[in-house]
mmCIF file of C-alpha atoms (C1' of nucleotides) in Angstrom:
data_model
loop_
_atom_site.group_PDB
_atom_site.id
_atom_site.type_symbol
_atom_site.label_atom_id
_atom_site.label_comp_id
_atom_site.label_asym_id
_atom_site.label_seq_id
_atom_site.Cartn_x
_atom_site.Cartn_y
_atom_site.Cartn_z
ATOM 1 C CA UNK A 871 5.050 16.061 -11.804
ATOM 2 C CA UNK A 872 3.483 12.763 -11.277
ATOM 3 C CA UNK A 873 1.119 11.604 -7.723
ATOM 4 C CA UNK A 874 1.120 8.942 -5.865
ATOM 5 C CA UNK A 875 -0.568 7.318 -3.095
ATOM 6 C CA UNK A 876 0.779 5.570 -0.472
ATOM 7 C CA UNK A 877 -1.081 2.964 2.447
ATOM 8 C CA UNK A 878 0.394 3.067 5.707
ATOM 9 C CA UNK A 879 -0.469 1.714 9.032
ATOM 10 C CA UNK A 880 -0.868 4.454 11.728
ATOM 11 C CA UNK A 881 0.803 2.742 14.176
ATOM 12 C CA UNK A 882 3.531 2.248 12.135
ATOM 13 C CA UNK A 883 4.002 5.536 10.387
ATOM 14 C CA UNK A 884 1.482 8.517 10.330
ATOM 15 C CA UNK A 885 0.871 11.743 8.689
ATOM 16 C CA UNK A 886 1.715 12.843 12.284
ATOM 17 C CA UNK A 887 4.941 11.581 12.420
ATOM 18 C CA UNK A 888 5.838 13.296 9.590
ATOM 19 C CA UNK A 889 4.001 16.687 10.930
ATOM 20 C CA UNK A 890 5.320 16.583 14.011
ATOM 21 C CA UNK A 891 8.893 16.724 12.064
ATOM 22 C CA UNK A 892 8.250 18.907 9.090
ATOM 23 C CA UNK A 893 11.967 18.896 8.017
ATOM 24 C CA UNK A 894 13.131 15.762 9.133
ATOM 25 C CA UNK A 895 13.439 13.352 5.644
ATOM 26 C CA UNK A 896 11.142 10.030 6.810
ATOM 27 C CA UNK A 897 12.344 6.712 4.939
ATOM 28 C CA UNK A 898 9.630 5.157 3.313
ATOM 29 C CA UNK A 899 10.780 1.477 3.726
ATOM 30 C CA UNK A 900 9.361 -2.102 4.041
ATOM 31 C CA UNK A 901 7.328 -2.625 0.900
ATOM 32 C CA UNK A 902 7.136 -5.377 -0.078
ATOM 33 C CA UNK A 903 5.360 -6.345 -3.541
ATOM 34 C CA UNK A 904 6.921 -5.986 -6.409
ATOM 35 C CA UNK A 905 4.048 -3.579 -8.251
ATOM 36 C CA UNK A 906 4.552 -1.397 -5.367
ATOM 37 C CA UNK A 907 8.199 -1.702 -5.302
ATOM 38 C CA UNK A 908 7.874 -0.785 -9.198
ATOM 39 C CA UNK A 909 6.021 2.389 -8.746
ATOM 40 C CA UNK A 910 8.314 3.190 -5.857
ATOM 41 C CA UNK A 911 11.025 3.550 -8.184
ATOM 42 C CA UNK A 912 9.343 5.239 -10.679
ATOM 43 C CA UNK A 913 9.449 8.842 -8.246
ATOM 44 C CA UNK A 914 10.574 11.861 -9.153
ATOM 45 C CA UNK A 915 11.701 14.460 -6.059
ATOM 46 C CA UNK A 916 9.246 16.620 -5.607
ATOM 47 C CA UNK A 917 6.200 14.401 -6.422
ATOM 48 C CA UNK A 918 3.300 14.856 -3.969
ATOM 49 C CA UNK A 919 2.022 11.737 -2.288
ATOM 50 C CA UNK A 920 -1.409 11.466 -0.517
ATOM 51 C CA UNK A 921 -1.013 9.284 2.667
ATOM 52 C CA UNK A 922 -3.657 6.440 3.611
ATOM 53 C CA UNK A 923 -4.076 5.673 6.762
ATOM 54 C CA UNK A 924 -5.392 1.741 6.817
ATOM 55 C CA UNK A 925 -5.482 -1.075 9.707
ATOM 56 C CA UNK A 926 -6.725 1.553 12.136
ATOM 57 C CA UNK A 927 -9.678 3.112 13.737
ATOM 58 C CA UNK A 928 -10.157 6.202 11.428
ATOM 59 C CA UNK A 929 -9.605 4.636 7.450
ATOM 60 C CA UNK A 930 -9.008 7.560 5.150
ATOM 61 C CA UNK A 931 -6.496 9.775 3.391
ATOM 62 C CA UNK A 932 -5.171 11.861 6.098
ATOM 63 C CA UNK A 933 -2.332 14.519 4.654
ATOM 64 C CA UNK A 934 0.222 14.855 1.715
ATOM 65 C CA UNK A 935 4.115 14.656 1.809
ATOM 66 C CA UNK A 936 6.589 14.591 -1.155
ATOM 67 C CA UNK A 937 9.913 12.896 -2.141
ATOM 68 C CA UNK A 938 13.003 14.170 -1.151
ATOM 69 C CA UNK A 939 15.105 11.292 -2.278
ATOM 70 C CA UNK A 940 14.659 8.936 -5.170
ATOM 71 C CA UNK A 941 14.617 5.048 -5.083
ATOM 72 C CA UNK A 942 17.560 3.308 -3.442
ATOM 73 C CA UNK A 943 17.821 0.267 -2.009
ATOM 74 C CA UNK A 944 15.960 -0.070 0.956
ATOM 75 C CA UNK A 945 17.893 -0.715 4.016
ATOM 76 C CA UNK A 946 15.845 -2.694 5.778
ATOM 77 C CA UNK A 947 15.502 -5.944 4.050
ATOM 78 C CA UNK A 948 19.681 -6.072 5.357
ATOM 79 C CA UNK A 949 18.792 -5.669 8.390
ATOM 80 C CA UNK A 950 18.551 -8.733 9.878
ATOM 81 C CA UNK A 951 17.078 -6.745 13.632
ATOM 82 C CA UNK A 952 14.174 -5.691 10.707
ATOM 83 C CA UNK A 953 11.020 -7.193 10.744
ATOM 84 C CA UNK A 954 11.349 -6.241 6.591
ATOM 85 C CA UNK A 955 14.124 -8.320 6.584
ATOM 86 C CA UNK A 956 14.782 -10.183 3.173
ATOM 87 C CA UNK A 957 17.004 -13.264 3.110
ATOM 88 C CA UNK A 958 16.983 -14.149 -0.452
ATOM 89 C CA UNK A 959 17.763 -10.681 -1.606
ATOM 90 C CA UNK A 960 20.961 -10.598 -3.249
ATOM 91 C CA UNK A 961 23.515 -7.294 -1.568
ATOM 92 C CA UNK A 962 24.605 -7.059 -5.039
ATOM 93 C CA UNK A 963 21.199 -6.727 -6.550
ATOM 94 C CA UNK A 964 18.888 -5.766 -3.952
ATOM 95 C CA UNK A 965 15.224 -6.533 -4.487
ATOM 96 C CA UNK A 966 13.887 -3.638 -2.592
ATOM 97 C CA UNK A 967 13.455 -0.163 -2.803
ATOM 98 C CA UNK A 968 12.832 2.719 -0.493
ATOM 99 C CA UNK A 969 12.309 6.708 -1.171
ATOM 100 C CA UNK A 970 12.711 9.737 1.497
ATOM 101 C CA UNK A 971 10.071 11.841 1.987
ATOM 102 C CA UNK A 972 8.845 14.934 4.234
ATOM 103 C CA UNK A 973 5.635 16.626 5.129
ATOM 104 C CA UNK A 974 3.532 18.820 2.994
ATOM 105 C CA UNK A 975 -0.147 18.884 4.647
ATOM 106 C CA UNK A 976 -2.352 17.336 7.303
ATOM 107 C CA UNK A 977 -6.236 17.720 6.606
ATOM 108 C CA UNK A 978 -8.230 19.238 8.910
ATOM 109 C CA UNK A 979 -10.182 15.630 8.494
ATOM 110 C CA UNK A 980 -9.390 12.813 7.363
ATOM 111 C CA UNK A 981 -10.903 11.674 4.280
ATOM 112 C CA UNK A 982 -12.954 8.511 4.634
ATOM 113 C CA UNK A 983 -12.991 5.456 2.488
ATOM 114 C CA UNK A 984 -16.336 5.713 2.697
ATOM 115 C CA UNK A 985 -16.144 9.020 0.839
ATOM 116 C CA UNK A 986 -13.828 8.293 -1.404
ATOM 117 C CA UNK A 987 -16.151 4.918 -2.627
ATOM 118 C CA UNK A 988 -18.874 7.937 -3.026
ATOM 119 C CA UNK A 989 -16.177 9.613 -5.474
ATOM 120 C CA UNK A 990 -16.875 9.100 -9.533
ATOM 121 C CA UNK A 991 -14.006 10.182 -10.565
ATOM 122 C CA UNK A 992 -11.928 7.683 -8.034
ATOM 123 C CA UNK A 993 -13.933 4.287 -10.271
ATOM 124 C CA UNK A 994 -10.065 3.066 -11.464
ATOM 125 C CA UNK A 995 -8.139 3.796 -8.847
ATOM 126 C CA UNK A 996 -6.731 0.664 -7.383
ATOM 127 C CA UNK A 997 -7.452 2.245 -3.724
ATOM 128 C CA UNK A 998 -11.448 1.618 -3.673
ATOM 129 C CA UNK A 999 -11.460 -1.371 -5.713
ATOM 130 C CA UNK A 1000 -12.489 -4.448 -4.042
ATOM 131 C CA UNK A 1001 -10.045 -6.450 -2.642
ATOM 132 C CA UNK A 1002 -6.777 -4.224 -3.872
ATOM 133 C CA UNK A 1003 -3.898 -4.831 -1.670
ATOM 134 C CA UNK A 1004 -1.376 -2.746 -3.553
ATOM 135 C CA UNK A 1005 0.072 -0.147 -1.500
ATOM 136 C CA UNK A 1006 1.868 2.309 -3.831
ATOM 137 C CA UNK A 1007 -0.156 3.531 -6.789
ATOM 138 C CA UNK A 1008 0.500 6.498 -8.924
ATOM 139 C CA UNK A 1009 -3.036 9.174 -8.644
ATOM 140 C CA UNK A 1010 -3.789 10.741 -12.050
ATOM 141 C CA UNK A 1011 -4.334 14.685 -12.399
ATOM 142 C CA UNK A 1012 -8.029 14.026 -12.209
ATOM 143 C CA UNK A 1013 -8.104 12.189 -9.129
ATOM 144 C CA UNK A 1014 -6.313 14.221 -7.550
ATOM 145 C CA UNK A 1015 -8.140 17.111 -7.439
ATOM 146 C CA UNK A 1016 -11.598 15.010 -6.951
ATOM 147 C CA UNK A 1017 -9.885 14.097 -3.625
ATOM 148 C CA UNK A 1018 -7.940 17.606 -3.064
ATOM 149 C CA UNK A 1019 -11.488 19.538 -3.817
ATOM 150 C CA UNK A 1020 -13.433 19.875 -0.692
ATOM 151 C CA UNK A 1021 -16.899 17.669 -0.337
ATOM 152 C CA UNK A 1022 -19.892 20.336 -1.749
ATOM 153 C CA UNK A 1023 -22.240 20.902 0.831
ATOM 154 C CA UNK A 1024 -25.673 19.237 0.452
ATOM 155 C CA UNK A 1025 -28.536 22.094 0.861
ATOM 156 C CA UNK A 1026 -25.811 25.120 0.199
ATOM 157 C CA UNK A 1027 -27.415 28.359 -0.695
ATOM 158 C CA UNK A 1028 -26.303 28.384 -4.507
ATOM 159 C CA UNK A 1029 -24.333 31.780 -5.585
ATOM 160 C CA UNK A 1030 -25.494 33.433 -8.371
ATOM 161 C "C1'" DG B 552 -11.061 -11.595 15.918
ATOM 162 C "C1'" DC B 553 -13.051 -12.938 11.490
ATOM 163 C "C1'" DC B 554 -12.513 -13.962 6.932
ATOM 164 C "C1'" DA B 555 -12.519 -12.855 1.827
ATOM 165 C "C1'" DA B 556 -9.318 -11.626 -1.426
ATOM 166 C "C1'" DC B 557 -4.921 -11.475 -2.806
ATOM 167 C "C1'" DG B 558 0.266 -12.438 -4.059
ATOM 168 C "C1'" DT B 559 3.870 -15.756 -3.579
ATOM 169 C "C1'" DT B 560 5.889 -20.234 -3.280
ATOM 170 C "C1'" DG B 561 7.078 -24.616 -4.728
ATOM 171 C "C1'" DG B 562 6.015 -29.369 -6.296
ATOM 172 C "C1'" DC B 563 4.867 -31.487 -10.357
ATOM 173 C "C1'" DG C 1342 3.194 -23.507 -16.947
ATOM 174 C "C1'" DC C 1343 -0.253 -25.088 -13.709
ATOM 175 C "C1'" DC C 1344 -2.305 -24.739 -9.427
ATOM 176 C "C1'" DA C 1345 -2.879 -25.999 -4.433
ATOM 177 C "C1'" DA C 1346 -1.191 -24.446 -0.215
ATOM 178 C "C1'" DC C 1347 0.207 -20.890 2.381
ATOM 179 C "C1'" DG C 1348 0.933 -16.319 4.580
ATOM 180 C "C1'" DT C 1349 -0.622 -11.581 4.422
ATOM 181 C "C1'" DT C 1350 -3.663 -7.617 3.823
ATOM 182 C "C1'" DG C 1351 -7.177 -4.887 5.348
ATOM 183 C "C1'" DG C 1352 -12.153 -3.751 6.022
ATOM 184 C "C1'" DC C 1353 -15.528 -4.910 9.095
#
DNA sequence: GCCAACGTTGGC
DNA sequence: GCCAACGTTGGC
């Protein structure tokens, strides 16, 4: 089962939008680069996603959802009402791609860049690198669970 | 709001 | 294929 992360602007979409509607499918639409588009269509249902929350006031991966519906073409860039509207792609070979996905988790805090910069293990992903822009990018095994495990505590009693 | 870094476009 | 100009991203 592959990961993923995924940037998103609060204001647009949030991990509370999908928390707030744990079983409603959310369409994950208006990308708009093609590496991200790429990776997009590379997900399997039931891959877990870590949501970034960027543009905003509190930067950080806030939650986790997971595909419910595979790559299809986006419905947005069609919509000429959308502000993803595309008018040079073709109907009969659409450029864009969107996936469904619902909730799976909302962290008790949100996981700042800040501490995610502090993570070794996060050195290649695109996320912390300095001046990335791309917005879907898959999260290897290892990563993962650097960001899943919970910060240690500086100046914990050991356990022996 | 600023601005560095980036991806895309289009003329050549 | 090159590359300058442009629009966008995204942290600060």
């Amino acid at each position: 089962m592959a990961k993923w992360l995924a940037k998103t602007e609060p204001s647009e979409c949030s991990i509370d939008d999908f928390a707030q509607h744990p079983d409603k499918a959310i369409v994950w639409e208006g990308v708009r680069n093609y590496q991200a588009r790429n990776f997009l269509r590379e997900m399997k249902t039931g891959d877990e996603i870590l949501i970034y929350h960027s543009s905003c006031k509190h930067i950080g991966i806030a939650g986790t959802v997971k595909v419910v519906r595979e790559a299809y073409p986006d419905p947005a860039q069609f919509d000429t009402a959308s502000a993803y509207h595309d008018t040079k792609s073709p109907p009969d070979n659409p450029r864009w791609s969107a996936v469904d996905m619902v909730f799976v988790s909302k962290f008790a805090n949100i996981i700042t860049l800040d501490q995610l910069k502090a993570m070794p293990e996060l050195g290649s992903l695109s996320l912390v690198q300095k001046g990335s822009r791309l917005s879907v990018m898959p999260v290897s095994d290892g990563e993962w669970e650097a960001i899943l495990t919970p910060m240690p505590t500086l100046n914990a009693p050991t356990q022996d």
